[in-house]
CSV table of C-alpha atoms and ligand atoms in Angstrom, one decimal:
chain,number,residue,atom,x,y,z
J,1,SER,CA,-65.5,-32.8,21.2
J,2,THR,CA,-62.4,-31.8,23.2
J,3,SER,CA,-61.8,-28.7,25.2
J,4,ILE,CA,-58.5,-27.4,26.4
J,5,ALA,CA,-57.7,-24.0,28.0
J,6,THR,CA,-58.3,-21.0,25.7
J,7,THR,CA,-54.6,-20.0,25.9
J,8,SER,CA,-53.7,-23.3,24.2
J,9,TYR,CA,-54.9,-21.9,20.8
J,10,GLU,CA,-52.3,-21.8,18.2
J,11,PRO,CA,-52.5,-22.0,14.4
J,12,LEU,CA,-51.6,-25.4,13.1
J,13,THR,CA,-48.9,-26.0,10.6
J,14,GLU,CA,-48.8,-29.1,8.3
J,15,GLU,CA,-46.4,-30.7,10.9
J,16,THR,CA,-48.4,-29.9,14.0
J,17,ALA,CA,-51.6,-31.0,12.2
J,18,ILE,CA,-50.1,-34.4,11.7
J,19,ALA,CA,-49.0,-34.5,15.4
J,20,TYR,CA,-52.5,-33.5,16.5
J,21,ILE,CA,-54.2,-36.2,14.4
J,22,GLU,CA,-51.7,-38.9,15.5
J,23,LYS,CA,-52.5,-38.1,19.2
J,24,LEU,CA,-56.3,-38.0,18.5
J,25,ASN,CA,-55.9,-41.2,16.5
J,26,GLN,CA,-54.9,-43.1,19.7
J,27,LYS,CA,-58.2,-42.0,21.3
J,28,LEU,CA,-60.6,-42.1,18.4
J,29,GLY,CA,-59.1,-44.6,15.9
J,30,LEU,CA,-59.4,-42.3,13.0
J,31,PHE,CA,-56.9,-44.3,10.8
J,32,PRO,CA,-56.1,-48.0,11.1
J,33,ALA,CA,-52.7,-48.8,12.7
J,34,PRO,CA,-50.0,-48.5,11.5
J,35,SER,CA,-50.5,-45.2,9.6
J,36,LEU,CA,-48.3,-42.9,7.7
J,37,LEU,CA,-49.8,-39.5,7.6
J,38,LEU,CA,-49.3,-36.8,5.0
J,39,CYS,CA,-50.6,-33.3,5.3
J,40,LYS,CA,-51.2,-30.3,3.0
J,41,GLU,CA,-52.8,-26.9,3.7
J,42,ILE,CA,-55.3,-26.5,0.9
J,43,GLY,CA,-57.5,-23.5,2.1
J,44,ASP,CA,-58.3,-21.0,-0.6
J,45,GLY,CA,-61.1,-19.2,1.2
J,46,ASN,CA,-61.0,-15.8,2.9
J,47,LEU,CA,-60.9,-16.8,6.5
J,48,ASN,CA,-59.5,-20.2,7.6
J,49,TYR,CA,-56.9,-22.9,7.3
J,50,VAL,CA,-57.9,-26.1,5.7
J,51,PHE,CA,-55.6,-29.1,6.1
J,52,HIS,CA,-55.9,-32.3,4.1
J,53,LEU,CA,-54.7,-35.3,6.1
J,54,SER,CA,-54.2,-38.6,4.3
J,55,ASP,CA,-52.8,-41.9,5.4
J,56,SER,CA,-50.6,-43.3,2.7
J,57,LEU,CA,-51.0,-46.9,4.1
J,58,SER,CA,-54.8,-47.2,4.2
J,59,GLY,CA,-55.6,-44.5,1.6
J,60,GLN,CA,-58.0,-42.9,4.1
J,61,SER,CA,-58.2,-39.2,4.5
J,62,LEU,CA,-59.9,-36.4,6.4
J,63,ILE,CA,-60.1,-32.6,6.6
J,64,ILE,CA,-59.1,-30.4,9.5
J,65,LYS,CA,-60.5,-26.9,9.3
J,66,GLN,CA,-59.1,-24.3,11.7
J,67,ALA,CA,-60.4,-20.8,12.2
J,68,LEU,CA,-57.6,-18.2,12.5
J,69,PRO,CA,-58.0,-15.3,15.0
J,70,TYR,CA,-58.2,-12.9,12.1
J,71,ALA,CA,-59.6,-12.7,8.5
J,72,LYS,CA,-57.0,-14.4,6.3
J,73,VAL,CA,-58.1,-12.3,3.3
J,74,VAL,CA,-57.1,-9.0,5.1
J,75,GLY,CA,-54.5,-10.1,7.6
J,76,GLU,CA,-53.9,-9.8,11.3
J,77,SER,CA,-55.2,-6.2,11.4
J,78,TRP,CA,-58.8,-7.7,11.1
J,79,PRO,CA,-59.3,-9.8,14.3
J,80,LEU,CA,-62.1,-12.3,14.1
J,81,THR,CA,-63.7,-14.5,16.8
J,82,LEU,CA,-62.6,-18.1,17.0
J,83,ARG,CA,-66.1,-19.0,18.1
J,84,ARG,CA,-67.1,-19.1,14.5
J,85,ALA,CA,-65.5,-22.6,14.3
J,86,LYS,CA,-67.9,-23.9,16.9
J,87,ILE,CA,-70.9,-22.2,15.2
J,88,GLU,CA,-69.8,-23.8,11.9
J,89,ALA,CA,-69.5,-27.2,13.4
J,90,GLU,CA,-72.8,-27.0,15.2
J,91,ALA,CA,-74.5,-25.6,12.1
J,92,LEU,CA,-73.2,-28.6,10.1
J,93,GLN,CA,-74.5,-30.9,12.8
J,94,LYS,CA,-77.9,-29.2,12.8
J,95,ALA,CA,-78.2,-29.4,9.0
J,96,ALA,CA,-77.3,-33.1,9.2
J,97,GLU,CA,-80.5,-33.6,11.2
J,98,THR,CA,-82.6,-32.6,8.2
J,99,VAL,CA,-80.3,-32.9,5.1
J,100,PRO,CA,-77.6,-35.4,6.0
J,101,SER,CA,-76.7,-36.2,2.4
J,102,LEU,CA,-76.2,-32.5,1.6
J,103,VAL,CA,-73.5,-31.6,4.2
J,104,PRO,CA,-70.1,-33.1,5.1
J,105,ASN,CA,-70.0,-35.4,8.1
J,106,VAL,CA,-68.4,-33.8,11.2
J,107,ILE,CA,-66.0,-36.3,12.9
J,108,HIS,CA,-64.7,-34.3,15.8
J,109,THR,CA,-64.5,-30.7,17.1
J,110,ASP,CA,-62.0,-28.9,19.4
J,111,ASP,CA,-63.4,-25.6,20.5
J,112,ASP,CA,-60.1,-24.2,22.0
J,113,LEU,CA,-58.0,-24.9,18.9
J,114,ALA,CA,-61.1,-23.7,16.8
J,115,ILE,CA,-60.9,-27.0,14.8
J,116,THR,CA,-63.5,-29.1,13.0
J,117,ILE,CA,-62.4,-32.4,11.7
J,118,MET,CA,-64.7,-33.6,8.9
J,119,GLU,CA,-65.2,-35.9,6.1
J,120,ASP,CA,-62.7,-35.4,3.2
J,121,LEU,CA,-64.5,-34.2,0.1
J,122,SER,CA,-61.5,-34.2,-2.2
J,123,ASP,CA,-63.4,-36.0,-4.9
J,124,TYR,CA,-65.6,-32.9,-5.0
J,125,THR,CA,-64.9,-29.6,-6.7
J,126,ILE,CA,-65.8,-26.2,-5.4
J,127,LEU,CA,-68.9,-25.2,-7.4
J,128,ARG,CA,-67.5,-21.8,-8.3
J,129,LYS,CA,-64.4,-23.4,-9.9
J,130,GLY,CA,-66.6,-26.1,-11.7
J,131,LEU,CA,-68.8,-23.4,-13.2
J,132,ILE,CA,-65.9,-21.3,-14.3
J,133,ASP,CA,-64.4,-24.4,-16.0
J,134,GLY,CA,-67.7,-24.8,-17.9
J,135,GLU,CA,-69.0,-27.9,-16.0
J,136,THR,CA,-72.7,-28.5,-15.6
J,137,TYR,CA,-74.5,-29.9,-12.6
J,138,PRO,CA,-78.0,-31.3,-13.4
J,139,ASN,CA,-78.9,-32.1,-9.8
J,140,LEU,CA,-77.6,-28.9,-8.3
J,141,GLY,CA,-80.8,-26.9,-8.4
J,142,ARG,CA,-82.9,-29.7,-6.9
J,143,HIS,CA,-80.4,-30.3,-4.1
J,144,ILE,CA,-80.1,-26.7,-3.1
J,145,GLY,CA,-83.9,-26.3,-3.3
J,146,ILE,CA,-84.3,-29.3,-0.9
J,147,TYR,CA,-81.5,-28.0,1.3
J,148,LEU,CA,-83.1,-24.6,1.6
J,149,ALA,CA,-86.7,-25.8,2.2
J,150,LYS,CA,-85.7,-28.3,4.9
J,151,THR,CA,-83.2,-26.2,6.8
J,152,ILE,CA,-85.5,-23.2,6.8
J,153,PHE,CA,-88.7,-25.0,7.5
J,154,HIS,CA,-87.4,-27.1,10.4
J,155,SER,CA,-85.8,-24.1,12.1
J,156,SER,CA,-88.8,-21.7,11.6
J,157,PRO,CA,-92.0,-21.4,13.7
J,158,PHE,CA,-93.8,-23.4,11.0
J,159,GLY,CA,-91.7,-26.5,11.8
J,160,GLU,CA,-90.3,-26.0,15.3
J,161,SER,CA,-91.7,-24.8,18.6
J,162,GLN,CA,-90.9,-21.2,19.6
J,163,GLN,CA,-89.3,-22.4,22.9
J,164,GLU,CA,-86.9,-24.6,21.0
J,165,ILE,CA,-86.2,-21.8,18.5
J,166,LYS,CA,-85.2,-19.4,21.3
J,167,GLU,CA,-82.8,-22.0,22.7
J,168,ILE,CA,-81.3,-22.7,19.3
J,169,SER,CA,-81.0,-19.0,18.4
J,170,VAL,CA,-78.9,-18.3,21.5
J,171,ARG,CA,-76.3,-21.0,20.4
J,172,PHE,CA,-76.2,-19.3,16.9
J,173,THR,CA,-75.9,-15.7,18.0
J,174,ASN,CA,-73.1,-14.7,15.7
J,175,PRO,CA,-72.5,-10.9,16.0
J,176,GLU,CA,-69.0,-10.7,14.6
J,177,LEU,CA,-69.7,-12.6,11.4
J,178,CYS,CA,-73.1,-10.8,10.9
J,179,LYS,CA,-71.1,-7.5,11.2
J,180,ILE,CA,-69.0,-8.6,8.3
J,181,THR,CA,-72.1,-9.1,6.2
J,182,GLU,CA,-73.7,-6.0,7.4
J,183,ASP,CA,-70.7,-4.0,6.4
J,184,LEU,CA,-69.4,-5.8,3.3
J,185,VAL,CA,-72.7,-6.7,1.7
J,186,PHE,CA,-75.2,-4.1,2.9
J,187,THR,CA,-73.3,-0.9,3.7
J,188,ASP,CA,-69.8,-0.2,2.4
J,189,PRO,CA,-70.5,-0.8,-1.4
J,190,PHE,CA,-73.2,1.9,-1.3
J,191,PHE,CA,-70.8,4.5,0.0
J,192,ASP,CA,-67.3,5.7,-0.7
J,193,HIS,CA,-65.8,3.5,1.9
J,194,ASP,CA,-62.1,2.4,2.3
J,195,THR,CA,-62.9,-1.3,2.3
J,196,ASN,CA,-64.2,-1.0,-1.3
J,197,ASP,CA,-62.1,-2.4,-4.1
J,198,PHE,CA,-63.1,-1.7,-7.7
J,199,GLU,CA,-61.4,-1.0,-11.0
J,200,ASP,CA,-60.7,2.5,-12.2
J,201,HIS,CA,-62.7,2.0,-15.3
J,202,LEU,CA,-65.8,1.7,-13.1
J,203,LYS,CA,-65.3,5.0,-11.3
J,204,ASP,CA,-68.1,6.9,-13.1
J,205,THR,CA,-70.6,4.0,-12.9
J,206,VAL,CA,-69.9,3.6,-9.2
J,207,ASN,CA,-70.2,7.3,-8.5
J,208,GLU,CA,-73.6,7.3,-10.2
J,209,LEU,CA,-74.7,4.3,-8.0
J,210,TRP,CA,-73.5,6.2,-4.9
J,211,LYS,CA,-75.7,9.2,-5.9
J,212,ASN,CA,-78.8,7.0,-6.5
J,213,GLU,CA,-80.9,7.9,-3.5
J,214,GLU,CA,-83.8,5.7,-4.5
J,215,LEU,CA,-81.4,2.7,-4.7
J,216,LYS,CA,-79.8,3.6,-1.3
J,217,LEU,CA,-83.2,3.8,0.4
J,218,GLU,CA,-84.1,0.3,-0.8
J,219,ALA,CA,-80.7,-1.0,0.1
J,220,ALA,CA,-81.2,0.5,3.6
J,221,LYS,CA,-84.5,-1.4,3.9
J,222,LEU,CA,-82.8,-4.6,2.9
J,223,LYS,CA,-80.1,-4.0,5.4
J,224,TYR,CA,-82.7,-3.5,8.1
J,225,THR,CA,-84.4,-6.7,7.1
J,226,PHE,CA,-81.0,-8.5,7.4
J,227,LEU,CA,-80.4,-7.0,10.8
J,228,THR,CA,-83.9,-7.7,12.3
J,229,LYS,CA,-85.7,-10.5,10.6
J,230,SER,CA,-85.0,-13.7,12.7
J,231,GLU,CA,-87.0,-16.2,10.7
J,232,ALA,CA,-84.9,-19.3,10.5
J,233,LEU,CA,-81.4,-20.7,11.1
J,234,ILE,CA,-79.7,-19.8,7.8
J,235,HIS,CA,-76.3,-20.7,6.4
J,236,GLY,CA,-75.4,-17.0,6.1
J,237,ASP,CA,-72.8,-17.2,3.2
J,238,LEU,CA,-74.3,-19.5,0.6
J,239,HIS,CA,-72.3,-18.4,-2.4
J,240,THR,CA,-70.8,-20.9,-4.9
J,241,GLY,CA,-67.6,-21.1,-2.9
J,242,SER,CA,-69.6,-22.7,-0.1
J,243,VAL,CA,-70.8,-25.6,-2.2
J,244,PHE,CA,-68.9,-28.7,-3.1
J,245,VAL,CA,-70.1,-30.7,-6.2
J,246,THR,CA,-69.5,-33.8,-8.2
J,247,ALA,CA,-71.4,-34.6,-11.4
J,248,GLU,CA,-74.2,-36.1,-9.2
J,249,GLU,CA,-73.7,-35.0,-5.6
J,250,THR,CA,-73.9,-31.7,-3.7
J,251,LYS,CA,-72.5,-30.7,-0.3
J,252,VAL,CA,-73.1,-27.4,1.4
J,253,ILE,CA,-70.1,-26.4,3.4
J,254,ASP,CA,-68.7,-23.5,5.5
J,255,PRO,CA,-71.7,-22.3,7.5
J,256,GLU,CA,-69.6,-20.2,9.9
J,257,PHE,CA,-71.9,-17.2,9.2
J,258,ALA,CA,-74.9,-19.1,10.4
J,259,PHE,CA,-77.4,-17.3,12.6
J,260,TYR,CA,-81.2,-16.8,12.9
J,261,GLY,CA,-81.9,-14.5,10.0
J,262,PRO,CA,-84.1,-13.8,7.1
J,263,ALA,CA,-85.3,-17.0,5.3
J,264,GLY,CA,-84.6,-15.5,1.9
J,265,PHE,CA,-81.0,-14.6,2.5
J,266,ASP,CA,-79.4,-18.0,1.4
J,267,LEU,CA,-81.6,-18.2,-1.6
J,268,GLY,CA,-80.7,-14.7,-2.7
J,269,LEU,CA,-76.9,-15.3,-2.3
J,270,PHE,CA,-77.1,-18.5,-4.2
J,271,ILE,CA,-79.1,-17.0,-7.1
J,272,ALA,CA,-76.7,-14.0,-7.3
J,273,ASN,CA,-73.6,-16.2,-7.4
J,274,ILE,CA,-75.0,-18.4,-10.2
J,275,LEU,CA,-75.9,-15.2,-12.0
J,276,LEU,CA,-72.4,-13.8,-11.6
J,277,ASN,CA,-71.2,-16.9,-13.4
J,278,THR,CA,-73.9,-16.4,-16.1
J,279,ILE,CA,-73.0,-12.7,-16.4
J,280,SER,CA,-69.3,-13.6,-16.8
J,281,LYS,CA,-70.0,-16.3,-19.4
J,282,THR,CA,-72.4,-14.1,-21.4
J,283,ALA,CA,-69.8,-11.3,-21.5
J,284,ILE,CA,-67.2,-13.7,-22.8
J,285,ASP,CA,-69.2,-15.6,-25.5
J,286,GLU,CA,-72.3,-13.4,-26.0
J,287,GLN,CA,-74.5,-16.5,-25.6
J,288,GLN,CA,-77.4,-17.1,-23.1
J,289,HIS,CA,-76.6,-19.9,-20.7
J,290,SER,CA,-79.8,-21.9,-20.3
J,291,ASP,CA,-78.3,-24.5,-18.0
J,292,LEU,CA,-77.5,-21.9,-15.4
J,293,TYR,CA,-81.0,-20.4,-15.7
J,294,GLN,CA,-82.3,-23.9,-15.4
J,295,THR,CA,-80.4,-24.4,-12.1
J,296,ILE,CA,-81.9,-21.3,-10.5
J,297,THR,CA,-85.3,-22.2,-11.8
J,298,GLU,CA,-85.1,-25.6,-10.3
J,299,THR,CA,-83.7,-24.2,-7.0
J,300,VAL,CA,-86.7,-21.9,-6.6
J,301,GLU,CA,-89.3,-24.4,-7.8
J,302,VAL,CA,-88.1,-27.3,-5.7
J,303,PHE,CA,-87.7,-25.0,-2.7
J,304,LYS,CA,-91.3,-23.9,-3.0
J,305,GLU,CA,-92.6,-27.4,-3.6
J,306,GLU,CA,-90.7,-29.0,-0.7
J,307,TYR,CA,-91.5,-26.1,1.6
J,308,LYS,CA,-95.3,-26.6,0.8
J,309,LYS,CA,-95.0,-30.3,1.4
J,310,LEU,CA,-93.3,-29.8,4.7
J,311,CYS,CA,-96.0,-27.2,5.7
J,312,GLN,CA,-98.6,-29.8,4.8
J,313,ASN,CA,-97.1,-32.8,6.6
J,314,HIS,CA,-94.9,-31.6,9.4
J,315,HIS,CA,-96.1,-28.2,10.6
J,316,VAL,CA,-96.6,-27.1,14.2
J,317,GLU,CA,-98.5,-23.9,13.3
J,318,ALA,CA,-102.3,-23.7,13.8
J,319,PHE,CA,-102.8,-21.2,11.0
J,320,ILE,CA,-100.9,-23.3,8.4
J,321,GLN,CA,-104.1,-24.4,6.5
J,322,THR,CA,-105.4,-20.8,6.5
J,323,GLU,CA,-105.9,-19.9,2.8
J,324,GLY,CA,-103.0,-17.9,1.5
J,325,TYR,CA,-100.7,-18.1,4.5
J,326,VAL,CA,-98.0,-20.4,3.1
J,327,ASP,CA,-98.2,-18.6,-0.3
J,328,TYR,CA,-97.8,-15.3,1.5
J,329,MET,CA,-94.7,-16.6,3.3
J,330,LEU,CA,-93.2,-18.0,0.1
J,331,ALA,CA,-93.8,-14.7,-1.7
J,332,THR,CA,-92.2,-12.7,1.1
J,333,ILE,CA,-89.1,-15.0,1.1
J,334,PHE,CA,-88.8,-14.7,-2.6
J,335,GLU,CA,-89.1,-10.9,-2.5
J,336,ASP,CA,-86.4,-10.7,0.2
J,337,ALA,CA,-84.2,-13.1,-1.8
J,338,VAL,CA,-84.4,-11.0,-4.9
J,339,GLY,CA,-83.3,-7.9,-2.9
J,340,PHE,CA,-80.5,-9.7,-1.2
J,341,ALA,CA,-79.4,-11.1,-4.6
J,342,GLY,CA,-79.2,-7.5,-5.8
J,343,CYS,CA,-77.0,-6.5,-2.9
J,344,GLU,CA,-74.7,-9.5,-3.5
J,345,LEU,CA,-74.3,-8.7,-7.2
J,346,ILE,CA,-73.3,-5.1,-6.3
J,347,ARG,CA,-70.9,-5.9,-3.5
J,348,ARG,CA,-69.0,-8.5,-5.6
J,349,ILE,CA,-68.1,-5.7,-8.0
J,350,ILE,CA,-67.6,-2.7,-5.7
J,351,GLY,CA,-66.8,-4.2,-2.3
J,352,LEU,CA,-63.9,-6.0,-0.6
J,353,ALA,CA,-64.6,-9.6,-1.6
J,354,HIS,CA,-64.8,-10.3,-5.3
J,355,VAL,CA,-65.5,-13.4,-7.3
J,356,ALA,CA,-63.2,-15.1,-9.7
J,357,ASP,CA,-66.0,-15.6,-12.2
J,358,ILE,CA,-65.8,-11.9,-13.0
J,359,ASP,CA,-62.2,-10.9,-11.9
J,360,ASN,CA,-60.7,-13.7,-14.1
J,361,ILE,CA,-62.1,-12.4,-17.4
J,362,SER,CA,-58.9,-11.5,-19.0
J,363,ASP,CA,-60.3,-9.2,-21.7
J,364,CYS,CA,-60.6,-5.8,-20.1
J,365,GLN,CA,-63.6,-4.7,-22.3
J,366,LYS,CA,-65.5,-7.9,-21.6
J,367,ARG,CA,-64.7,-7.7,-17.9
J,368,LEU,CA,-66.0,-4.1,-17.8
J,369,CYS,CA,-69.2,-5.2,-19.6
J,370,ALA,CA,-69.7,-8.0,-17.0
J,371,GLN,CA,-69.1,-5.6,-14.1
J,372,LYS,CA,-71.5,-3.1,-15.4
J,373,ASN,CA,-74.1,-5.8,-16.1
J,374,ALA,CA,-73.8,-7.1,-12.5
J,375,LEU,CA,-74.2,-3.5,-11.2
J,376,GLU,CA,-77.2,-2.8,-13.4
J,377,LEU,CA,-78.9,-6.2,-12.6
J,378,GLY,CA,-78.1,-5.7,-8.9
J,379,SER,CA,-79.7,-2.3,-8.8
J,380,THR,CA,-82.8,-3.5,-10.7
J,381,PHE,CA,-83.3,-6.4,-8.4
J,382,ILE,CA,-83.1,-4.1,-5.3
J,383,LEU,CA,-85.4,-1.5,-6.8
J,384,LYS,CA,-88.0,-3.8,-8.5
J,385,ARG,CA,-87.9,-6.7,-6.1
J,386,ARG,CA,-91.6,-6.5,-5.3
J,387,ASN,CA,-92.4,-6.7,-9.1
J,388,PHE,CA,-90.7,-10.1,-9.6
J,389,ARG,CA,-93.3,-12.6,-8.5
J,390,THR,CA,-91.7,-15.7,-10.2
J,391,ILE,CA,-88.2,-16.9,-11.0
J,392,HIS,CA,-89.2,-16.7,-14.7
J,393,GLN,CA,-89.7,-13.0,-14.5
J,394,LEU,CA,-86.3,-12.6,-12.8
J,395,ILE,CA,-84.6,-14.6,-15.5
J,396,GLN,CA,-86.4,-12.6,-18.2
J,397,GLU,CA,-85.1,-9.4,-16.6
J,398,THR,CA,-81.6,-10.9,-16.5
J,399,LYS,CA,-81.7,-11.9,-20.2
J,400,ASP,CA,-82.9,-8.4,-21.1
J,401,VAL,CA,-80.0,-6.8,-19.2
J,402,LEU,CA,-77.4,-9.2,-20.7
J,403,LYS,CA,-78.7,-8.8,-24.3
E,501,LIG,C1,-63.6,-10.8,5.3
E,501,LIG,S1,-64.6,-12.1,4.7
E,501,LIG,C2,-65.1,-11.6,3.1
E,501,LIG,C3,-66.2,-12.5,2.6
E,501,LIG,O1,-65.8,-13.8,2.6
E,501,LIG,C4,-66.8,-14.6,3.2
E,501,LIG,O2,-67.0,-15.8,2.5
E,501,LIG,C5,-68.1,-13.7,3.2
E,501,LIG,O3,-68.8,-13.8,1.9
E,501,LIG,C6,-67.5,-12.4,3.4
E,501,LIG,O4,-68.3,-11.3,3.0
E,502,LIG,MG1,-66.7,-19.3,3.7
């Protein structure tokens, strides 16, 4: 890791990215000499630059990710801490301690330029795009289940000492990014707020939702859980744009929202984003998509299995064998996850940050149908989260709504 004066921050261009790597290459030997570097900015996310650097002589390549001092999706009027680059790099390194095959390898970091240099995953596809294109990923659910179990267990008081947890949680204090989630996921979509962005044809449905006091009370409780429950070091933004896939492999990327938060948050976001794709496909072809239901079933089942195994074999908690304790924890995580999934379904329709799965449905009637289904399902998840004890019950509810 390098560190230069803070004033040295400047956004890279394709040219300066090459110059930066050429200089670093002399120190770290990233590419064999001689090299002929090419660079392309390929970022399609909401917040950062992503540069793809390739050496046309050796064929080797890498990625430079650079945080911008503002949210790219909104512009310079929304300033955003550069420290998120450090949090992201450290979260990737932390995850590599427990799930090395499920995260990209970090090669180098530069705190002052807010840069992380990492393994190039150009052979991979962003999961959201793959799903929209109709691809299927048979290993995805198992991989995400393992990722969740290991990252959560090893950073929680079941798998780590409370002294170490307190040290780690300081490094991952992430107030600005948590504020984005607090606002965009848990607050603004439930009120007539100017960050919201929804289509005119949804006006009546959204007005009804804003008047639903029972729903708002439960959303408020979930927001409180998000703000106060520091159970584990979580990814913090585990939607399908934060996962890279090939037919066999899975890599979880982009943990810039990482912090000590509720253990069910990542699971909830992942389930919701798979369901947004399911909702979209079902609105388009009126079929049920069993492969997607299979993915979330495996995610939850593998998560529970792995978590139980870890509790059995690697725990640091005296009460772990106490009848019912691990099951109680898993049930609580699942209940929270269902509620968070509900908030995510709603915010992707009403809020600022949408998903292409739904927005790209070209037929207006089918898009409206998908949007309404997402809102209905989201509301049901929030309201009835305590009633869903298994993923099968959640899927049955989804099938009923999408009928
Ligand atoms: C201003 S950032 C909008 C969204 O993009 C990120 O990926 C998070 O999901 C955030 O809510
Ligand atoms: Mg992201």
